[in-house]
PDB file of C-alpha atoms in Angstrom:
ATOM      1  CA  VAL A  24     -31.611  74.236  19.871  1.00 46.00           C
ATOM      2  CA  LEU A  25     -32.646  73.798  16.051  1.00 50.00           C
ATOM      3  CA  MET A  26     -31.703  76.212  13.690  1.00 56.00           C
ATOM      4  CA  SER A  27     -36.084  76.310  13.470  1.00 59.00           C
ATOM      5  CA  GLY A  28     -35.979  77.328  17.377  1.00 63.00           C
ATOM      6  CA  LEU A  29     -37.671  74.175  18.342  1.00 60.00           C
ATOM      7  CA  VAL A  30     -35.691  71.807  21.174  1.00 63.00           C
ATOM      8  CA  SER A  31     -34.624  68.831  19.823  1.00 62.00           C
ATOM      9  CA  LYS A  32     -35.502  65.580  22.416  1.00 64.00           C
ATOM     10  CA  GLU A  33     -33.082  63.320  21.661  1.00 65.00           C
ATOM     11  CA  VAL A  34     -30.781  61.081  24.125  1.00 66.00           C
ATOM     12  CA  ASN A  35     -27.317  59.996  22.613  1.00 72.00           C
ATOM     13  CA  ALA A  36     -27.628  56.477  22.562  1.00 73.00           C
ATOM     14  CA  SER A  37     -25.197  55.720  24.762  1.00 79.00           C
ATOM     15  CA  CYS A  38     -26.987  57.235  27.554  1.00 82.00           C
ATOM     16  CA  MET A  39     -29.730  55.050  27.127  1.00 78.00           C
ATOM     17  CA  GLU A  40     -27.114  51.980  26.779  1.00 83.00           C
ATOM     18  CA  TYR A  41     -25.598  53.303  30.615  1.00 87.00           C
ATOM     19  CA  MET A  42     -28.997  53.978  32.126  1.00 88.00           C
ATOM     20  CA  SER A  43     -30.314  50.423  31.030  1.00 88.00           C
ATOM     21  CA  MET A  44     -27.022  48.492  32.303  1.00 91.00           C
ATOM     22  CA  GLU A  45     -27.830  50.611  35.850  1.00 95.00           C
ATOM     23  CA  ILE A  46     -31.834  49.678  35.572  1.00 93.00           C
ATOM     24  CA  VAL A  47     -30.753  45.843  34.906  1.00 92.00           C
ATOM     25  CA  SER A  48     -27.448  45.697  37.415  1.00 94.00           C
ATOM     26  CA  TYR A  49     -30.125  47.752  40.203  1.00 95.00           C
ATOM     27  CA  ILE A  50     -33.020  45.213  40.199  1.00 94.00           C
ATOM     28  CA  THR A  51     -30.738  42.168  39.798  1.00 93.00           C
ATOM     29  CA  LYS A  52     -28.533  43.475  43.244  1.00 94.00           C
ATOM     30  CA  SER A  53     -32.051  44.229  44.926  1.00 94.00           C
ATOM     31  CA  SER A  54     -33.585  40.883  44.145  1.00 93.00           C
ATOM     32  CA  SER A  55     -30.929  38.606  44.961  1.00 90.00           C
ATOM     33  CA  HIS A  56     -33.204  36.543  47.502  1.00 94.00           C
ATOM     34  CA  LEU A  57     -35.225  35.742  44.278  1.00 92.00           C
ATOM     35  CA  ALA A  58     -34.454  33.126  41.896  1.00 94.00           C
ATOM     36  CA  PRO A  59     -33.449  34.063  38.447  1.00 92.00           C
ATOM     37  CA  ASP A  60     -36.480  33.678  36.760  1.00 94.00           C
ATOM     38  CA  ALA A  61     -38.205  35.781  39.408  1.00 95.00           C
ATOM     39  CA  VAL A  62     -35.556  38.292  38.507  1.00 93.00           C
ATOM     40  CA  PHE A  63     -35.752  37.611  34.518  1.00 94.00           C
ATOM     41  CA  TYR A  64     -39.636  38.076  35.193  1.00 95.00           C
ATOM     42  CA  LYS A  65     -38.945  41.252  37.083  1.00 95.00           C
ATOM     43  CA  LEU A  66     -37.128  42.590  34.846  1.00 94.00           C
ATOM     44  CA  GLU A  67     -39.488  41.530  31.926  1.00 95.00           C
ATOM     45  CA  LYS A  68     -42.472  43.690  33.080  1.00 96.00           C
ATOM     46  CA  LEU A  69     -40.519  46.569  33.312  1.00 94.00           C
ATOM     47  CA  GLY A  70     -39.589  46.662  29.632  1.00 92.00           C
ATOM     48  CA  PHE A  71     -43.126  45.826  28.492  1.00 95.00           C
ATOM     49  CA  ASP A  72     -44.345  48.607  31.248  1.00 95.00           C
ATOM     50  CA  VAL A  73     -42.361  51.210  29.363  1.00 91.00           C
ATOM     51  CA  GLY A  74     -43.058  49.691  25.983  1.00 89.00           C
ATOM     52  CA  GLN A  75     -46.632  50.101  26.769  1.00 92.00           C
ATOM     53  CA  ARG A  76     -46.526  53.123  27.950  1.00 92.00           C
ATOM     54  CA  LEU A  77     -44.888  54.747  25.017  1.00 88.00           C
ATOM     55  CA  VAL A  78     -47.073  53.275  22.462  1.00 90.00           C
ATOM     56  CA  GLU A  79     -50.147  54.640  24.381  1.00 91.00           C
ATOM     57  CA  ARG A  80     -48.596  58.162  24.242  1.00 90.00           C
ATOM     58  CA  ARG A  81     -47.591  57.961  21.104  1.00 89.00           C
ATOM     59  CA  ALA A  82     -51.142  56.342  20.056  1.00 90.00           C
ATOM     60  CA  GLN A  83     -53.365  58.840  22.236  1.00 90.00           C
ATOM     61  CA  ASP A  84     -54.633  61.117  19.782  1.00 89.00           C
ATOM     62  CA  ARG A  85     -55.034  58.225  16.808  1.00 88.00           C
ATOM     63  CA  ARG A  86     -58.204  56.615  16.007  1.00 90.00           C
ATOM     64  CA  ARG A  87     -58.523  53.502  17.121  1.00 91.00           C
ATOM     65  CA  PHE A  88     -56.766  50.930  14.821  1.00 89.00           C
ATOM     66  CA  GLN A  89     -59.030  48.853  12.023  1.00 91.00           C
ATOM     67  CA  ASP A  90     -56.980  46.223  11.400  1.00 89.00           C
ATOM     68  CA  HIS A  91     -53.333  43.843  12.402  1.00 86.00           C
ATOM     69  CA  LEU A  92     -52.100  45.489   8.896  1.00 86.00           C
ATOM     70  CA  GLU A  93     -52.484  49.559  10.438  1.00 90.00           C
ATOM     71  CA  ILE A  94     -50.991  48.156  13.800  1.00 90.00           C
ATOM     72  CA  ILE A  95     -47.444  46.562  11.957  1.00 89.00           C
ATOM     73  CA  LYS A  96     -47.886  50.084   9.923  1.00 89.00           C
ATOM     74  CA  PHE A  97     -47.841  51.731  13.532  1.00 91.00           C
ATOM     75  CA  VAL A  98     -45.007  49.735  14.288  1.00 90.00           C
ATOM     76  CA  CYS A  99     -43.072  50.306  11.898  1.00 89.00           C
ATOM     77  CA  THR A 100     -43.094  53.453  11.135  1.00 86.00           C
ATOM     78  CA  GLU A 101     -43.967  56.182  13.674  1.00 88.00           C
ATOM     79  CA  LEU A 102     -43.581  53.615  17.060  1.00 88.00           C
ATOM     80  CA  TRP A 103     -40.208  52.359  15.788  1.00 88.00           C
ATOM     81  CA  THR A 104     -38.668  55.766  14.609  1.00 86.00           C
ATOM     82  CA  ASP A 105     -39.537  57.528  17.655  1.00 83.00           C
ATOM     83  CA  ALA A 106     -37.622  54.395  19.556  1.00 81.00           C
ATOM     84  CA  TYR A 107     -34.646  53.840  17.033  1.00 82.00           C
ATOM     85  CA  GLY A 108     -34.550  57.009  15.146  1.00 81.00           C
ATOM     86  CA  LYS A 109     -35.193  55.440  11.532  1.00 85.00           C
ATOM     87  CA  ALA A 110     -37.887  53.491   9.929  1.00 85.00           C
ATOM     88  CA  ILE A 111     -37.432  49.535   9.565  1.00 91.00           C
ATOM     89  CA  ASP A 112     -35.856  48.824   6.849  1.00 92.00           C
ATOM     90  CA  ASN A 113     -38.211  45.630   5.203  1.00 91.00           C
ATOM     91  CA  LEU A 114     -41.522  43.711   7.063  1.00 89.00           C
ATOM     92  CA  ARG A 115     -41.421  40.330   6.020  1.00 89.00           C
ATOM     93  CA  THR A 116     -44.297  38.172   6.712  1.00 86.00           C
ATOM     94  CA  ASN A 117     -46.008  34.217   6.113  1.00 84.00           C
ATOM     95  CA  HIS A 118     -49.034  35.720   5.500  1.00 81.00           C
ATOM     96  CA  LYS A 119     -50.182  33.547   8.033  1.00 83.00           C
ATOM     97  CA  GLY A 120     -50.159  36.322  11.003  1.00 79.00           C
ATOM     98  CA  VAL A 121     -46.550  36.167  11.407  1.00 88.00           C
ATOM     99  CA  PHE A 122     -44.568  39.536  11.092  1.00 88.00           C
ATOM    100  CA  MET A 123     -40.740  40.269  10.794  1.00 89.00           C
ATOM    101  CA  LEU A 124     -39.438  43.409  11.138  1.00 89.00           C
ATOM    102  CA  VAL A 125     -36.005  44.075   9.968  1.00 90.00           C
ATOM    103  CA  ASP A 126     -33.161  46.091  10.908  1.00 90.00           C
ATOM    104  CA  ASN A 127     -29.934  46.455   9.453  1.00 89.00           C
ATOM    105  CA  GLU A 128     -28.803  49.074  11.996  1.00 84.00           C
ATOM    106  CA  PHE A 129     -30.542  47.746  14.973  1.00 79.00           C
ATOM    107  CA  ARG A 130     -27.881  47.689  17.799  1.00 71.00           C
ATOM    108  CA  TRP A 131     -29.321  45.055  20.349  1.00 65.00           C
TER     109      TRP A 131
END
């Protein structure tokens, strides 16, 4: 509980890392009969689904994005802050539609 009386919704990073390791371990063990590429696909799909839900939840009350720049700004500020506790440090582009997000403290 914060001084303002609001409840903080933060989770310790080590708890999230442990949960992630357990999920990977569970999926790997329960899919031992599958080819390694199929196991990788299951993990990738799980990550995509979680990310998609996070984006949908965060963006549900916003007006529709009008262009790519609005989407990039949303990812760099709101979404990145929700996921990692801070905005990105730098955004780079080649002006051909490719963007690179830089977070100097990214742990993974």
